[in-house]
Amino acid sequence: MIAARPLLKLCLLAGLWAGIAGAVQARCEDWVPQPKPQNASRDIVGQDIDQIMERGWIEFAVYEDYPPYSFEENGKARGVDIEIGRLIAEDLGVAPRFKFVAAGENLDADLRNYLWKGPLVGGAVSNVMLRVPYDSAFTCRVEQVAFTGQYQTEGIAIAYDKAAYPEEKPVPAYFRFDTVAVENDSIADFYLTSLAGGQLNANIRRFPTTAQAMAALAEGEVKAAMGPLAQLEYGLTENLAVHQPPLPGFSVGKWTIGLGVNFRYRPLGYAVDDAIYAALDDGRIAAIFESYGLSFTPPER
């Protein structure tokens, strides 16, 4: 499985489904702080900002095979998150390095493996991890990571075949009769599966990735596809369009994307956040999204 599948599914869905059920409680009200983990030799890998500046490079953990955010093309790193990493490095005056990583079982595992502890076998943590969903309650539960540098608001959308919907754009209720492609075990998959008492299930077509779901839409195998807006936009053709309709029963159809830094290295977190803030302010981040043919919604910071 790739990147945001477990990342969003298991980190954000707790909040999403709690909202659907109508549960309301104070931030972190049910959380009891856990004992701090003991340091280990593999924790210390030159993450202090002074060490980074002295050695002349910074390493970013990015998800592998995850267009349009981070992927390799002809041996070169490409994607929105790659460009954001490059602008952070430029602001710090060091060279960027990118470690492509596979998504683990959940976001906790990814943060543990790539930011604050390191994998059980081989490898080491990175200085910064990109494309980390920001959830207020979740930040209380992972005390080993500083969540900072919010740089995008992402949201769920529906892509569709314009010929199949010449007048009205499709909404979830249409999928009681029309086929829709989703990434397996994604937010869109869970949402549609649970909607209307399961009446949509017969028309849901599941694919390993959103890119493959969009390819199926482009080939006419389905009439629509549902998933994160940027991923849908990246797979559009001239015969397809995308929109973000109201989603009944879906309390959080949008979420904030940021980055993570080991909690021991706060000065690095501040420096990285300053770089993001400046790039949001002067339009460089918006320009990155535009260069990939994507719309951009700034985060609420």
Coordinates of C-alpha atoms in Angstrom, one line a residue:
M1 CA 0.0 0.0 0.0
I2 CA 1.2 3.5 -0.7
A3 CA 1.5 6.7 1.3
A4 CA -1.8 8.3 2.2
R5 CA -3.8 5.1 2.1
P6 CA -3.0 4.0 5.7
L7 CA -1.8 7.5 6.4
L8 CA -5.1 9.2 6.0
K9 CA -7.3 6.2 6.6
L10 CA -6.0 5.4 10.1
C11 CA -4.9 8.9 11.2
L12 CA -7.8 11.0 10.1
L13 CA -10.7 8.5 10.0
A14 CA -10.9 8.5 13.8
G15 CA -11.8 12.1 13.6
L16 CA -13.9 11.7 10.5
W17 CA -16.1 8.9 11.8
A18 CA -16.4 10.5 15.2
G19 CA -17.8 13.5 13.5
I20 CA -20.2 11.5 11.5
A21 CA -21.4 9.9 14.7
G22 CA -21.8 13.3 16.3
A23 CA -19.4 12.7 19.1
V24 CA -18.0 15.9 20.6
Q25 CA -15.2 16.2 23.2
A26 CA -12.4 18.5 24.2
R27 CA -9.1 18.2 22.4
C28 CA -7.1 15.2 23.9
E29 CA -9.6 14.8 26.7
D30 CA -9.3 11.1 26.6
W31 CA -5.5 10.9 26.3
V32 CA -3.2 9.9 29.2
P33 CA 0.4 10.9 28.4
Q34 CA 2.6 7.8 28.0
P35 CA 6.2 7.3 29.3
K36 CA 8.7 8.9 27.1
P37 CA 10.7 6.4 25.0
Q38 CA 14.4 5.9 25.8
N39 CA 17.0 7.3 23.5
A40 CA 18.8 4.9 21.3
S41 CA 21.9 5.3 19.2
R42 CA 20.0 5.3 15.9
D43 CA 18.0 8.3 17.2
I44 CA 20.9 10.7 16.8
V45 CA 21.7 11.1 13.1
G46 CA 22.7 14.8 12.8
Q47 CA 19.2 16.3 13.1
D48 CA 20.2 19.4 15.0
I49 CA 20.0 22.4 12.7
D50 CA 23.6 23.4 13.4
Q51 CA 24.8 20.0 12.2
I52 CA 22.6 20.2 9.2
M53 CA 24.0 23.6 8.3
E54 CA 27.6 22.4 8.9
R55 CA 27.3 19.3 6.7
G56 CA 25.5 21.1 4.0
W57 CA 22.4 18.9 3.3
I58 CA 19.0 18.0 4.8
E59 CA 17.1 14.8 4.3
F60 CA 13.4 14.5 3.6
A61 CA 11.3 11.4 3.9
V62 CA 8.7 11.2 1.2
Y63 CA 6.3 8.5 0.1
E64 CA 7.3 6.4 -2.8
D65 CA 5.3 6.1 -6.0
Y66 CA 2.7 8.7 -5.0
P67 CA 2.0 11.1 -7.8
P68 CA 1.5 14.0 -8.0
Y69 CA 3.2 14.4 -4.6
S70 CA 6.4 12.3 -4.7
F71 CA 7.6 9.9 -7.3
E72 CA 10.6 9.1 -9.6
E73 CA 10.6 9.8 -13.3
N74 CA 13.6 8.8 -15.4
G75 CA 15.6 8.4 -12.3
K76 CA 14.8 11.9 -11.0
A77 CA 12.7 12.8 -8.0
R78 CA 9.5 14.7 -8.9
G79 CA 6.3 15.9 -7.4
V80 CA 4.8 18.7 -5.3
D81 CA 6.4 17.5 -2.1
I82 CA 9.8 17.2 -3.8
E83 CA 9.6 20.8 -4.8
I84 CA 8.5 21.9 -1.4
G85 CA 11.5 20.1 0.1
R86 CA 13.7 21.9 -2.3
L87 CA 12.4 25.3 -1.4
I88 CA 12.9 24.5 2.3
A89 CA 16.5 23.4 1.6
E90 CA 17.1 26.6 -0.4
D91 CA 15.8 28.7 2.4
L92 CA 18.2 27.0 4.8
G93 CA 21.1 27.3 2.4
V94 CA 21.7 23.5 2.2
A95 CA 21.2 20.8 -0.4
P96 CA 18.1 18.6 -0.4
R97 CA 18.2 14.8 -0.2
F98 CA 15.1 12.7 -0.5
K99 CA 14.5 9.2 0.9
F100 CA 11.6 7.4 -0.7
V101 CA 9.8 5.4 1.9
A102 CA 7.0 2.9 1.9
A103 CA 3.9 3.5 4.0
G104 CA 3.6 1.4 7.1
E105 CA 0.5 0.0 8.8
N106 CA -0.5 3.4 10.1
L107 CA 0.7 6.9 10.6
D108 CA 2.1 6.1 14.0
A109 CA 4.4 3.5 12.4
D110 CA 5.6 5.8 9.7
L111 CA 6.5 8.6 12.1
R112 CA 8.2 6.1 14.4
N113 CA 10.2 4.5 11.5
Y114 CA 11.1 7.7 9.6
L115 CA 11.3 10.4 12.2
W116 CA 11.9 9.6 15.9
K117 CA 13.2 6.0 16.3
G118 CA 14.1 4.3 13.0
P119 CA 13.2 1.0 11.5
L120 CA 13.9 -2.2 13.5
V121 CA 16.2 -3.5 10.8
G122 CA 18.6 -1.2 9.0
G123 CA 18.1 2.4 8.0
A124 CA 17.9 5.6 10.0
V125 CA 15.4 8.4 10.6
S126 CA 15.2 11.5 8.3
N127 CA 15.4 15.2 9.3
V128 CA 11.9 16.0 8.0
M129 CA 8.9 14.0 6.8
L130 CA 6.6 15.6 4.2
R131 CA 2.9 15.0 3.6
V132 CA 1.9 14.5 7.2
P133 CA -1.8 15.1 7.8
Y134 CA -2.3 17.5 10.7
D135 CA -5.0 16.5 13.2
S136 CA -5.3 18.4 16.4
A137 CA -6.1 15.4 18.6
F138 CA -3.5 13.2 16.9
T139 CA -0.7 15.6 17.8
C140 CA -1.4 15.0 21.5
R141 CA -1.0 11.3 21.0
V142 CA 2.4 11.3 19.3
E143 CA 4.6 13.3 21.6
Q144 CA 7.8 12.3 19.8
V145 CA 7.0 14.5 16.8
A146 CA 6.6 18.2 16.3
F147 CA 3.8 18.7 13.7
T148 CA 4.6 21.9 11.9
G149 CA 4.9 23.6 8.4
Q150 CA 1.3 23.2 7.3
Y151 CA 1.4 23.9 3.6
Q152 CA -1.9 22.7 1.9
T153 CA -5.5 22.0 2.5
E154 CA -6.5 18.8 0.7
G155 CA -10.1 17.5 0.2
I156 CA -12.2 14.8 -1.2
A157 CA -13.6 15.3 -4.7
I158 CA -15.4 13.5 -7.5
A159 CA -14.0 13.2 -11.0
Y160 CA -16.4 12.2 -13.8
D161 CA -16.9 11.6 -17.5
K162 CA -18.3 14.7 -19.0
A163 CA -20.2 12.7 -21.6
A164 CA -21.9 10.6 -18.9
Y165 CA -23.0 13.7 -17.0
P166 CA -23.6 16.4 -19.6
E167 CA -25.9 18.5 -17.4
E168 CA -25.7 17.7 -13.7
K169 CA -22.4 16.8 -12.0
P170 CA -22.5 13.6 -10.0
V171 CA -23.0 13.4 -6.3
P172 CA -22.7 10.3 -4.0
A173 CA -26.4 9.5 -4.3
Y174 CA -25.9 8.9 -8.1
F175 CA -23.7 5.9 -7.3
R176 CA -26.7 3.8 -6.3
F177 CA -27.0 3.4 -10.1
D178 CA -23.7 4.5 -11.6
T179 CA -20.3 2.9 -11.2
V180 CA -17.6 4.8 -9.3
A181 CA -13.9 4.0 -8.9
V182 CA -12.0 4.4 -5.6
E183 CA -8.7 3.4 -4.1
N184 CA -9.1 0.3 -2.0
D185 CA -9.3 1.0 1.8
S186 CA -9.2 4.8 1.3
I187 CA -11.3 7.5 2.9
A188 CA -13.5 7.6 -0.3
D189 CA -13.9 3.8 -0.1
F190 CA -15.0 3.8 3.5
Y191 CA -17.4 6.7 3.0
L192 CA -19.2 5.3 0.0
T193 CA -19.3 1.8 1.5
S194 CA -21.0 3.2 4.7
L195 CA -23.4 5.5 2.9
A196 CA -27.1 4.8 2.6
G197 CA -26.9 1.5 4.5
G198 CA -24.6 0.0 1.9
Q199 CA -26.8 0.6 -1.1
L200 CA -23.8 1.9 -3.2
N201 CA -21.6 -1.2 -2.7
A202 CA -22.6 -3.0 -5.9
N203 CA -21.4 -0.1 -8.0
I204 CA -18.1 0.6 -6.2
R205 CA -15.0 -0.5 -8.2
R206 CA -11.8 -0.7 -6.1
F207 CA -8.3 -0.2 -7.4
P208 CA -4.8 -0.4 -5.7
T209 CA -4.2 3.3 -6.2
T210 CA -6.1 6.5 -7.1
A211 CA -4.0 6.8 -10.3
Q212 CA -5.4 3.4 -11.4
A213 CA -8.9 4.5 -10.5
M214 CA -8.5 7.5 -12.7
A215 CA -7.1 5.4 -15.5
A216 CA -10.2 3.2 -15.3
L217 CA -12.3 6.4 -15.6
A218 CA -10.4 7.6 -18.6
E219 CA -10.8 4.2 -20.3
G220 CA -14.6 4.3 -19.7
E221 CA -14.7 1.4 -17.3
V222 CA -16.5 3.6 -14.8
K223 CA -18.5 6.8 -14.9
A224 CA -16.8 8.5 -12.0
A225 CA -13.9 8.3 -9.5
M226 CA -13.7 9.6 -5.9
G227 CA -10.6 10.6 -3.9
P228 CA -8.3 13.4 -2.9
L229 CA -8.7 16.4 -5.3
A230 CA -5.0 16.7 -6.3
Q231 CA -4.8 13.1 -7.2
L232 CA -7.9 13.2 -9.3
E233 CA -6.8 16.4 -11.0
Y234 CA -3.4 14.9 -11.9
G235 CA -5.3 12.1 -13.8
L236 CA -7.7 14.3 -15.7
T237 CA -8.0 14.1 -19.5
E238 CA -9.9 16.5 -21.8
N239 CA -13.0 14.2 -21.5
L240 CA -13.0 14.3 -17.7
A241 CA -13.8 17.0 -15.1
V242 CA -13.8 17.2 -11.3
H243 CA -15.8 18.9 -8.6
Q244 CA -16.2 19.0 -4.9
P245 CA -19.9 18.6 -4.0
P246 CA -21.4 18.6 -0.5
L247 CA -20.9 15.2 1.1
P248 CA -23.8 14.2 3.3
G249 CA -22.7 12.6 6.6
F250 CA -19.0 13.4 6.0
S251 CA -18.0 15.9 8.7
V252 CA -14.5 16.5 7.5
G253 CA -14.2 16.4 3.8
K254 CA -11.0 18.6 3.9
W255 CA -7.9 18.3 6.0
T256 CA -4.6 20.1 6.5
I257 CA -1.3 18.7 5.2
G258 CA 2.0 19.6 6.9
L259 CA 5.3 18.0 7.9
G260 CA 6.9 16.4 10.9
V261 CA 10.2 16.9 12.7
N262 CA 11.6 14.9 15.6
F263 CA 10.5 16.7 18.8
R264 CA 14.1 16.9 20.1
Y265 CA 15.0 19.3 17.3
R266 CA 12.6 22.3 17.8
P267 CA 14.9 24.9 16.2
L268 CA 14.8 22.8 13.0
G269 CA 11.0 22.7 13.2
Y270 CA 10.9 26.5 13.6
A271 CA 13.3 27.1 10.7
V272 CA 11.3 24.7 8.4
D273 CA 8.0 26.4 9.4
D274 CA 9.5 29.8 8.6
A275 CA 10.5 28.6 5.1
I276 CA 7.0 27.3 4.5
Y277 CA 5.3 30.5 5.8
A278 CA 7.5 32.6 3.5
A279 CA 6.8 30.4 0.5
L280 CA 3.0 30.5 1.1
D281 CA 3.2 34.3 1.5
D282 CA 5.1 35.0 -1.7
G283 CA 3.2 32.5 -3.8
R284 CA 6.0 29.9 -4.4
I285 CA 4.0 27.0 -3.0
A286 CA 0.9 28.0 -5.1
A287 CA 3.2 28.1 -8.2
I288 CA 4.4 24.6 -7.5
F289 CA 0.8 23.3 -7.5
E290 CA 0.1 25.2 -10.7
S291 CA 3.1 23.7 -12.4
Y292 CA 1.6 20.3 -11.9
G293 CA -1.8 21.4 -13.2
L294 CA -3.3 21.3 -9.7
S295 CA -5.5 23.7 -7.9
F296 CA -4.2 25.0 -4.5
T297 CA -6.0 25.7 -1.3
P298 CA -3.8 27.3 1.4
P299 CA -4.0 25.8 4.9
E300 CA -5.5 27.5 7.9
R301 CA -2.4 28.2 10.0

